[in-house]
């Protein structure tokens, strides 16, 4: 190995690798029938008296390990040590060949010697990380140098783990298994993300469009366009319309959660003013409030600076808070909507006189699909996603969400959005 790197294996111990059937030592080292010093013998494993019976199952695909080691004897021995039913091993002797293999057939784990001639292990790492992340191709580096700065440098260049020479095969196998599990977890996550993308495409078209058509036809029937309706028929269509509307609302919220998680940088940021934002929110929910005879009062402090925000997303977040307050408020009560200066931020606050939330349930309020013991006062449907969407939107604005609630008194939710620096009303 170039660069004066240390011996790969421990000379003081003898034996053959734990995995695979080694070829005669004479092939690997040029010796004649003498067991070399290449490896620390792994700890002996107890031999069971009778092998356990295992039900047949589909065997997982073998993991591909790429070894990059310029020393012929060490490379040959590593191939033997790692080759087995769970691994497919490829071995090369230099950095240029390693990069060709990495581009042509990326392995599940790369075992890389740092002391390679010409194109050393550090340069291989640097070039690898330009086209494959540490999750896509985990790297375990081998170093015979006693200076820990070499290990630190390799880790900073993108290595996942390291092993020092002389190599202990027990440790090597353990570290490879850890990296393989991380790689498999990353692969599973990618598969889930692809399923999520597929769901988004299907839900956006193949579910929403037919559901919208159903709702439109229900409304058409309810209008009497196809003939007069009996009171019982009108009531049945009204229930069907409400159910369809709820399904569409739930679907839209699901799609919104997926969009916000998948593309958080899709915000259209501009200067937004509290009065304009709250005015739009209150107007959209006026009919909802009137249906329960709830008064919405608005108070906006003078001289508020603008905030840097996506106005539509901010309206969505505050609208979810106001809608929630109306759902859980009693008839003939009041909901207050405020905007005021709060340190270096503009605070938006929604206060209701509703039932309040038990203290032990308050931590669940802004998480998806959480159903609390408190129920809407008018039996309104609730999907459990609106407040989770609000929390995500506030996070994307680098804002803060605060909750104060007392059973029997009501709930106040405050959203703090940083004011635009150097701006005044």
CSV table of C-alpha atoms in Angstrom, one decimal:
chain,number,residue,atom,x,y,z
A,1,UNK,CA,0.0,0.0,0.0
A,2,UNK,CA,1.3,3.4,-0.9
A,3,UNK,CA,2.1,6.2,1.5
A,4,UNK,CA,3.5,4.0,4.3
A,5,UNK,CA,0.1,2.7,5.5
A,6,UNK,CA,0.2,0.0,8.2
A,7,UNK,CA,-0.4,-3.7,7.9
A,8,UNK,CA,-3.9,-4.6,7.1
A,9,UNK,CA,-4.2,-7.5,9.6
A,10,UNK,CA,-2.7,-8.5,12.9
A,11,UNK,CA,0.5,-10.5,12.6
A,12,UNK,CA,0.3,-11.8,16.1
A,13,UNK,CA,-2.9,-13.9,15.5
A,14,UNK,CA,-3.4,-16.7,13.0
A,15,UNK,CA,-6.4,-18.2,11.3
A,16,UNK,CA,-8.7,-17.9,8.4
A,17,UNK,CA,-11.7,-15.6,7.9
A,18,UNK,CA,-15.0,-16.4,9.5
A,19,UNK,CA,-17.1,-16.2,6.4
A,20,UNK,CA,-16.8,-18.0,3.1
A,21,UNK,CA,-14.4,-20.8,2.2
A,22,UNK,CA,-10.9,-19.4,1.8
A,23,UNK,CA,-8.7,-20.4,-1.2
A,24,UNK,CA,-5.3,-22.0,-0.3
A,25,UNK,CA,-3.1,-19.5,1.3
A,26,UNK,CA,-0.4,-20.0,-1.3
A,27,UNK,CA,-2.7,-18.4,-3.9
A,28,UNK,CA,-3.1,-15.2,-1.9
A,29,UNK,CA,0.4,-14.7,-0.5
A,30,UNK,CA,2.8,-16.8,-2.5
A,31,UNK,CA,3.6,-18.9,0.6
A,32,UNK,CA,3.6,-22.6,0.7
A,33,UNK,CA,1.0,-24.1,3.1
A,34,UNK,CA,1.6,-21.5,5.8
A,35,UNK,CA,-1.3,-19.6,7.4
A,36,UNK,CA,-0.4,-15.9,7.1
A,37,UNK,CA,-0.8,-13.0,9.5
A,38,UNK,CA,-3.5,-11.3,7.5
A,39,UNK,CA,-6.2,-11.4,10.1
A,40,UNK,CA,-7.2,-11.3,13.7
A,41,UNK,CA,-9.1,-14.5,14.3
A,42,UNK,CA,-12.7,-13.7,15.1
A,43,UNK,CA,-14.0,-14.9,18.5
A,44,UNK,CA,-15.0,-18.5,18.2
A,45,UNK,CA,-18.8,-19.1,18.0
A,46,UNK,CA,-20.5,-21.9,19.9
A,47,UNK,CA,-21.6,-24.7,17.7
A,48,UNK,CA,-25.3,-25.7,18.3
A,49,UNK,CA,-25.9,-29.3,19.1
A,50,UNK,CA,-28.7,-29.4,16.5
A,51,UNK,CA,-29.4,-26.8,13.9
A,52,UNK,CA,-32.7,-24.9,14.4
A,53,UNK,CA,-35.5,-25.5,11.9
A,54,UNK,CA,-36.3,-22.3,10.0
A,55,UNK,CA,-39.4,-21.9,7.9
A,56,UNK,CA,-38.5,-21.2,4.2
A,57,UNK,CA,-38.7,-17.6,3.2
A,58,UNK,CA,-37.7,-15.4,0.3
A,59,UNK,CA,-34.0,-14.7,0.7
A,60,UNK,CA,-33.1,-11.0,0.5
A,61,UNK,CA,-30.9,-9.9,-2.4
A,62,UNK,CA,-27.2,-10.1,-1.5
A,63,UNK,CA,-25.5,-6.8,-0.7
A,64,UNK,CA,-22.9,-5.5,-3.1
A,65,UNK,CA,-19.6,-4.6,-1.5
A,66,UNK,CA,-16.9,-2.8,-3.4
A,67,UNK,CA,-13.3,-3.2,-2.0
A,68,UNK,CA,-10.7,-0.7,-3.0
A,69,UNK,CA,-7.2,-1.9,-1.8
A,70,UNK,CA,-3.9,-1.7,-3.7
A,71,UNK,CA,-2.1,-4.4,-1.7
A,72,UNK,CA,-2.7,-7.7,-3.6
A,73,UNK,CA,-2.5,-10.0,-0.6
A,74,UNK,CA,-4.8,-7.8,1.5
A,75,UNK,CA,-7.3,-7.3,-1.3
A,76,UNK,CA,-7.4,-11.1,-2.0
A,77,UNK,CA,-7.9,-11.9,1.6
A,78,UNK,CA,-10.7,-9.3,2.1
A,79,UNK,CA,-12.5,-10.8,-0.9
A,80,UNK,CA,-12.4,-14.2,0.7
A,81,UNK,CA,-13.3,-12.9,4.1
A,82,UNK,CA,-16.4,-11.0,2.9
A,83,UNK,CA,-17.6,-13.3,0.2
A,84,UNK,CA,-20.6,-15.4,1.4
A,85,UNK,CA,-24.3,-16.0,0.9
A,86,UNK,CA,-25.2,-12.4,1.9
A,87,UNK,CA,-22.6,-10.5,-0.1
A,88,UNK,CA,-21.5,-10.0,-3.6
A,89,UNK,CA,-17.9,-8.7,-3.6
A,90,UNK,CA,-16.1,-6.7,-6.3
A,91,UNK,CA,-12.5,-5.7,-5.7
A,92,UNK,CA,-10.3,-3.1,-7.5
A,93,UNK,CA,-6.8,-1.9,-6.8
A,94,UNK,CA,-6.8,1.9,-7.6
A,95,UNK,CA,-8.9,5.0,-7.3
A,96,UNK,CA,-9.6,5.5,-11.0
A,97,UNK,CA,-11.0,1.9,-11.3
A,98,UNK,CA,-13.0,2.5,-8.1
A,99,UNK,CA,-14.7,5.6,-9.5
A,100,UNK,CA,-15.6,3.8,-12.8
A,101,UNK,CA,-17.2,1.0,-10.7
A,102,UNK,CA,-19.0,3.5,-8.5
A,103,UNK,CA,-20.6,5.2,-11.5
A,104,UNK,CA,-21.4,2.0,-13.4
A,105,UNK,CA,-22.8,-0.1,-10.5
A,106,UNK,CA,-23.0,1.7,-7.2
A,107,UNK,CA,-22.4,-0.7,-4.3
A,108,UNK,CA,-24.4,-1.0,-1.1
A,109,UNK,CA,-21.1,-0.4,0.9
A,110,UNK,CA,-17.7,0.8,-0.2
A,111,UNK,CA,-14.7,-0.5,1.7
A,112,UNK,CA,-11.9,2.1,0.9
A,113,UNK,CA,-8.2,2.1,1.6
A,114,UNK,CA,-7.0,5.7,2.2
A,115,UNK,CA,-3.4,5.0,1.2
A,116,UNK,CA,-4.0,4.4,-2.5
A,117,UNK,CA,-1.3,5.5,-5.1
A,118,UNK,CA,-2.0,8.4,-7.5
A,119,UNK,CA,-5.7,8.9,-6.8
A,120,UNK,CA,-5.8,8.4,-3.0
A,121,UNK,CA,-8.8,7.5,-0.9
A,122,UNK,CA,-9.6,11.2,0.0
A,123,UNK,CA,-9.9,12.1,-3.7
A,124,UNK,CA,-12.1,9.1,-4.3
A,125,UNK,CA,-14.4,10.2,-1.5
A,126,UNK,CA,-14.5,13.8,-2.8
A,127,UNK,CA,-15.5,12.8,-6.3
A,128,UNK,CA,-17.9,10.1,-5.0
A,129,UNK,CA,-19.8,12.7,-3.0
A,130,UNK,CA,-20.5,14.8,-6.1
A,131,UNK,CA,-22.8,12.2,-7.4
A,132,UNK,CA,-23.8,9.9,-4.5
A,133,UNK,CA,-24.7,10.9,-0.9
A,134,UNK,CA,-23.5,9.1,2.2
A,135,UNK,CA,-27.0,7.4,2.4
A,136,UNK,CA,-26.8,6.3,-1.2
A,137,UNK,CA,-23.3,4.8,-1.0
A,138,UNK,CA,-22.0,4.3,2.6
A,139,UNK,CA,-18.2,4.3,2.9
A,140,UNK,CA,-16.1,2.5,5.5
A,141,UNK,CA,-12.5,3.7,5.2
A,142,UNK,CA,-9.4,1.7,6.2
A,143,UNK,CA,-6.4,3.5,7.6
A,144,UNK,CA,-3.1,2.1,8.9
A,145,UNK,CA,-1.9,5.5,10.0
A,146,UNK,CA,-1.9,6.1,13.7
A,147,UNK,CA,-2.8,9.8,13.4
A,148,UNK,CA,-6.5,10.3,14.1
A,149,UNK,CA,-6.4,13.5,12.0
A,150,UNK,CA,-6.5,11.2,8.9
A,151,UNK,CA,-9.7,9.6,10.2
A,152,UNK,CA,-11.2,13.0,10.9
A,153,UNK,CA,-10.3,14.2,7.5
A,154,UNK,CA,-11.9,11.1,5.8
A,155,UNK,CA,-15.1,11.6,7.8
A,156,UNK,CA,-15.2,15.3,6.8
A,157,UNK,CA,-14.8,14.3,3.2
A,158,UNK,CA,-17.9,12.1,3.4
A,159,UNK,CA,-16.9,8.7,4.9
A,160,UNK,CA,-19.6,7.1,7.1
A,161,UNK,CA,-17.3,5.0,9.3
A,162,UNK,CA,-13.7,3.8,9.6
A,163,UNK,CA,-11.6,0.9,10.7
A,164,UNK,CA,-8.0,0.9,11.6
A,165,UNK,CA,-5.3,-1.5,10.6
A,166,UNK,CA,-4.6,-4.2,11.6
A,167,UNK,CA,-8.2,-5.0,10.9
A,168,UNK,CA,-10.3,-7.1,13.3
A,169,UNK,CA,-12.8,-9.1,11.1
A,170,UNK,CA,-15.4,-9.1,13.8
A,171,UNK,CA,-15.4,-5.3,13.9
A,172,UNK,CA,-15.3,-5.1,10.1
A,173,UNK,CA,-18.3,-7.3,9.7
A,174,UNK,CA,-20.2,-5.4,12.4
A,175,UNK,CA,-19.5,-2.0,10.8
A,176,UNK,CA,-20.5,-3.2,7.4
A,177,UNK,CA,-23.8,-4.5,8.8
A,178,UNK,CA,-24.5,-1.1,10.4
A,179,UNK,CA,-23.9,0.7,7.1
A,180,UNK,CA,-26.0,-1.9,5.2
A,181,UNK,CA,-28.9,-1.4,7.5
A,182,UNK,CA,-28.7,2.4,7.1
A,183,UNK,CA,-28.6,1.9,3.3
A,184,UNK,CA,-31.6,-0.4,3.4
A,185,UNK,CA,-33.5,2.2,5.6
A,186,UNK,CA,-32.7,4.9,3.0
A,187,UNK,CA,-33.9,2.6,0.2
A,188,UNK,CA,-37.2,2.0,2.1
A,189,UNK,CA,-37.6,5.7,2.6
A,190,UNK,CA,-37.1,6.3,-1.1
A,191,UNK,CA,-39.8,3.7,-1.9
A,192,UNK,CA,-42.2,5.4,0.5
A,193,UNK,CA,-41.5,8.8,-1.1
A,194,UNK,CA,-42.2,7.3,-4.5
A,195,UNK,CA,-45.5,5.9,-3.2
A,196,UNK,CA,-46.3,9.4,-1.7
A,197,UNK,CA,-45.7,11.0,-5.1
A,198,UNK,CA,-47.9,8.4,-6.8
A,199,UNK,CA,-50.6,9.0,-4.3
A,200,UNK,CA,-50.4,12.8,-4.9
A,201,UNK,CA,-50.8,12.2,-8.7
A,202,UNK,CA,-53.7,9.8,-8.3
A,203,UNK,CA,-55.5,11.8,-5.6
A,204,UNK,CA,-55.1,15.1,-7.6
A,205,UNK,CA,-56.9,13.7,-10.6
A,206,UNK,CA,-58.3,10.2,-10.3
A,207,UNK,CA,-60.0,10.8,-6.9
A,208,UNK,CA,-60.7,14.5,-6.7
A,209,UNK,CA,-62.3,14.9,-10.2
A,210,UNK,CA,-64.9,12.1,-9.8
A,211,UNK,CA,-65.7,13.2,-6.2
A,212,UNK,CA,-66.2,16.8,-7.5
A,213,UNK,CA,-68.6,15.4,-10.2
A,214,UNK,CA,-70.6,13.5,-7.6
A,215,UNK,CA,-71.0,16.7,-5.5
A,216,UNK,CA,-72.0,18.8,-8.5
A,217,UNK,CA,-74.7,16.2,-9.5
A,218,UNK,CA,-76.0,16.1,-5.9
A,219,UNK,CA,-76.3,19.9,-5.9
A,220,UNK,CA,-78.0,19.8,-9.3
A,221,UNK,CA,-80.6,17.3,-8.0
A,222,UNK,CA,-81.1,19.3,-4.8
A,223,UNK,CA,-81.9,22.4,-6.8
A,224,UNK,CA,-84.9,20.6,-8.4
A,225,UNK,CA,-83.4,20.7,-11.9
A,226,UNK,CA,-84.4,17.1,-12.4
A,227,UNK,CA,-87.8,17.5,-10.9
A,228,UNK,CA,-89.5,18.4,-7.6
A,229,UNK,CA,-88.3,16.7,-4.5
A,230,UNK,CA,-90.1,15.5,-1.4
A,231,UNK,CA,-88.9,16.8,1.9
A,232,UNK,CA,-87.4,13.4,2.7
A,233,UNK,CA,-85.5,13.4,-0.7
A,234,UNK,CA,-84.2,16.9,-0.1
A,235,UNK,CA,-82.9,15.9,3.4
A,236,UNK,CA,-81.2,12.8,1.9
A,237,UNK,CA,-79.5,14.9,-0.8
A,238,UNK,CA,-78.4,17.5,1.8
A,239,UNK,CA,-76.7,14.8,3.9
A,240,UNK,CA,-75.1,13.4,0.8
A,241,UNK,CA,-73.8,16.8,-0.2
A,242,UNK,CA,-72.3,17.4,3.3
A,243,UNK,CA,-70.6,14.0,3.2
A,244,UNK,CA,-69.2,14.7,-0.2
A,245,UNK,CA,-68.0,18.2,0.8
A,246,UNK,CA,-66.3,16.7,3.9
A,247,UNK,CA,-64.5,14.0,1.7
A,248,UNK,CA,-63.3,16.7,-0.7
A,249,UNK,CA,-62.1,18.8,2.3
A,250,UNK,CA,-60.3,15.9,3.8
A,251,UNK,CA,-58.7,15.1,0.4
A,252,UNK,CA,-57.6,18.7,-0.1
A,253,UNK,CA,-56.0,18.7,3.4
A,254,UNK,CA,-54.2,15.5,2.8
A,255,UNK,CA,-52.8,16.8,-0.5
A,256,UNK,CA,-51.9,20.1,1.2
A,257,UNK,CA,-49.9,18.2,3.9
A,258,UNK,CA,-48.0,16.2,1.2
A,259,UNK,CA,-47.3,19.4,-0.8
A,260,UNK,CA,-46.0,21.3,2.3
A,261,UNK,CA,-43.7,18.4,3.3
A,262,UNK,CA,-42.5,17.7,-0.2
A,263,UNK,CA,-41.9,21.2,-1.4
A,264,UNK,CA,-41.5,23.6,1.5
A,265,UNK,CA,-39.7,26.1,-0.6
A,266,UNK,CA,-42.7,26.7,-2.7
A,267,UNK,CA,-43.8,29.8,-0.8
A,268,UNK,CA,-44.2,33.1,-2.7
A,269,UNK,CA,-42.8,35.5,-0.2
A,270,UNK,CA,-43.7,39.2,-0.3
A,271,UNK,CA,-44.6,42.0,2.1
A,272,UNK,CA,-47.9,41.3,3.7
A,273,UNK,CA,-49.9,43.7,6.0
A,274,UNK,CA,-51.9,42.4,9.0
A,275,UNK,CA,-55.0,44.4,8.1
A,276,UNK,CA,-55.3,43.0,4.6
A,277,UNK,CA,-54.6,39.4,5.7
A,278,UNK,CA,-57.1,39.4,8.6
A,279,UNK,CA,-59.7,41.2,6.6
A,280,UNK,CA,-59.7,38.4,4.0
A,281,UNK,CA,-59.7,35.7,6.6
A,282,UNK,CA,-62.7,37.2,8.5
A,283,UNK,CA,-64.7,37.8,5.3
A,284,UNK,CA,-64.2,34.1,4.2
A,285,UNK,CA,-65.6,32.8,7.5
A,286,UNK,CA,-68.5,35.3,7.9
A,287,UNK,CA,-71.1,32.9,6.7
A,288,UNK,CA,-69.8,30.1,9.0
A,289,UNK,CA,-70.0,32.4,12.0
A,290,UNK,CA,-73.5,33.7,11.0
A,291,UNK,CA,-74.8,30.1,10.9
A,292,UNK,CA,-74.1,29.8,14.6
A,293,UNK,CA,-74.9,33.4,15.5
A,294,UNK,CA,-71.2,34.0,16.6
A,295,UNK,CA,-69.9,37.5,16.4
A,296,UNK,CA,-66.4,38.0,15.0
A,297,UNK,CA,-64.7,41.1,16.4
A,298,UNK,CA,-61.5,42.4,14.9
A,299,UNK,CA,-58.9,44.6,16.5
A,300,UNK,CA,-55.7,45.6,14.6
A,301,UNK,CA,-53.2,47.9,16.3
A,302,UNK,CA,-52.0,51.0,14.5
A,303,UNK,CA,-48.6,51.3,13.0
A,304,UNK,CA,-47.9,47.7,12.5
A,305,UNK,CA,-44.9,46.9,10.2
A,306,UNK,CA,-45.4,44.5,7.4
A,307,UNK,CA,-44.3,40.9,7.6
A,308,UNK,CA,-42.4,38.9,4.9
A,309,UNK,CA,-44.8,36.1,4.1
A,310,UNK,CA,-46.7,34.2,1.5
A,311,UNK,CA,-50.1,36.1,2.0
A,312,UNK,CA,-52.2,33.2,0.7
A,313,UNK,CA,-50.5,30.7,3.0
A,314,UNK,CA,-50.7,33.0,6.0
A,315,UNK,CA,-54.4,33.5,5.3
A,316,UNK,CA,-54.8,29.7,5.1
A,317,UNK,CA,-53.0,29.3,8.5
A,318,UNK,CA,-55.1,32.0,10.2
A,319,UNK,CA,-58.3,30.8,8.5
A,320,UNK,CA,-57.7,27.3,9.9
A,321,UNK,CA,-57.5,28.8,13.4
A,322,UNK,CA,-60.6,30.9,13.0
A,323,UNK,CA,-62.6,28.0,11.5
A,324,UNK,CA,-61.5,25.8,14.4
A,325,UNK,CA,-62.6,28.5,16.9
A,326,UNK,CA,-66.0,28.8,15.3
A,327,UNK,CA,-66.5,25.0,15.3
A,328,UNK,CA,-65.8,24.6,19.0
A,329,UNK,CA,-67.6,27.8,20.1
A,330,UNK,CA,-71.1,27.9,21.5
A,331,UNK,CA,-73.9,29.6,19.6
A,332,UNK,CA,-74.4,33.4,20.4
A,333,UNK,CA,-70.8,33.7,21.6
A,334,UNK,CA,-67.9,35.9,20.4
A,335,UNK,CA,-64.6,35.1,18.7
A,336,UNK,CA,-62.0,37.9,18.7
A,337,UNK,CA,-59.3,38.3,16.0
A,338,UNK,CA,-56.4,40.5,16.8
A,339,UNK,CA,-53.1,41.8,15.3
A,340,UNK,CA,-50.5,43.7,17.4
A,341,UNK,CA,-46.8,44.3,17.9
A,342,UNK,CA,-45.0,41.6,19.9
A,343,UNK,CA,-41.3,42.4,20.2
A,344,UNK,CA,-39.7,41.9,16.8
A,345,UNK,CA,-42.7,40.2,15.4
A,346,UNK,CA,-46.3,40.8,14.4
A,347,UNK,CA,-48.7,38.7,16.5
A,348,UNK,CA,-52.0,37.4,15.1
A,349,UNK,CA,-54.3,36.1,17.8
A,350,UNK,CA,-57.6,34.2,17.7
A,351,UNK,CA,-59.6,34.1,21.0
A,352,UNK,CA,-62.8,32.1,21.5
A,353,UNK,CA,-65.2,31.6,24.4
A,354,UNK,CA,-65.5,27.9,23.7
A,355,UNK,CA,-65.1,24.8,25.7
A,356,UNK,CA,-61.4,24.9,26.2
A,357,UNK,CA,-58.9,22.1,25.8
A,358,UNK,CA,-57.9,19.8,28.7
A,359,UNK,CA,-54.2,20.3,29.7
A,360,UNK,CA,-53.3,16.7,28.9
A,361,UNK,CA,-54.5,17.0,25.3
A,362,UNK,CA,-53.1,20.4,24.4
A,363,UNK,CA,-49.8,18.9,23.1
A,364,UNK,CA,-51.7,16.9,20.6
A,365,UNK,CA,-53.6,19.8,19.1
A,366,UNK,CA,-51.3,20.7,16.2
A,367,UNK,CA,-50.4,17.1,15.1
A,368,UNK,CA,-52.1,15.3,12.2
A,369,UNK,CA,-55.3,13.2,12.8
A,370,UNK,CA,-55.5,13.9,16.5
A,371,UNK,CA,-59.1,13.7,17.8
A,372,UNK,CA,-59.6,15.2,21.2
A,373,UNK,CA,-62.3,14.7,23.7
A,374,UNK,CA,-63.7,18.1,23.0
A,375,UNK,CA,-66.2,18.0,20.1
A,376,UNK,CA,-67.6,20.7,17.8
A,377,UNK,CA,-70.6,22.3,19.2
A,378,UNK,CA,-72.6,22.1,16.0
A,379,UNK,CA,-71.6,18.5,15.1
A,380,UNK,CA,-69.4,19.9,12.3
A,381,UNK,CA,-67.1,17.3,10.7
A,382,UNK,CA,-63.5,17.6,11.5
A,383,UNK,CA,-60.6,15.8,9.7
A,384,UNK,CA,-57.9,16.6,12.3
A,385,UNK,CA,-55.5,18.1,9.7
A,386,UNK,CA,-56.2,21.9,9.6
A,387,UNK,CA,-54.2,22.8,12.7
A,388,UNK,CA,-51.3,20.5,11.6
A,389,UNK,CA,-51.2,22.4,8.3
A,390,UNK,CA,-51.2,25.7,10.3
A,391,UNK,CA,-48.3,24.6,12.3
A,392,UNK,CA,-46.3,23.7,9.2
A,393,UNK,CA,-47.1,27.0,7.5
A,394,UNK,CA,-45.9,28.9,10.6
A,395,UNK,CA,-42.7,26.9,10.7
A,396,UNK,CA,-42.0,27.6,7.0
A,397,UNK,CA,-42.4,31.3,7.9
A,398,UNK,CA,-39.9,30.9,10.8
A,399,UNK,CA,-42.7,31.9,13.1
A,400,UNK,CA,-43.9,30.7,16.4
A,401,UNK,CA,-47.2,29.2,17.5
A,402,UNK,CA,-48.4,29.7,21.1
A,403,UNK,CA,-51.5,28.2,22.8
A,404,UNK,CA,-53.4,29.1,26.0
A,405,UNK,CA,-56.5,27.2,26.8
A,406,UNK,CA,-58.7,26.7,29.9
A,407,UNK,CA,-61.6,24.3,30.2
A,408,UNK,CA,-64.9,26.2,30.5
A,409,UNK,CA,-63.3,29.5,29.6
A,410,UNK,CA,-61.9,29.3,26.0
A,411,UNK,CA,-58.8,29.0,23.9
A,412,UNK,CA,-56.4,31.6,22.6
A,413,UNK,CA,-53.9,30.8,19.8
A,414,UNK,CA,-51.2,33.3,18.9
A,415,UNK,CA,-49.1,33.2,15.7
A,416,UNK,CA,-45.9,35.3,15.7
A,417,UNK,CA,-44.4,36.2,12.3
A,418,UNK,CA,-41.1,38.1,12.2
A,419,UNK,CA,-41.6,41.7,11.1
A,420,UNK,CA,-39.8,42.8,8.0
A,421,UNK,CA,-36.6,44.4,9.1
A,422,UNK,CA,-36.4,48.2,8.6
A,423,UNK,CA,-40.0,48.6,7.6
A,424,UNK,CA,-42.8,50.5,9.2
A,425,UNK,CA,-46.5,50.7,8.5
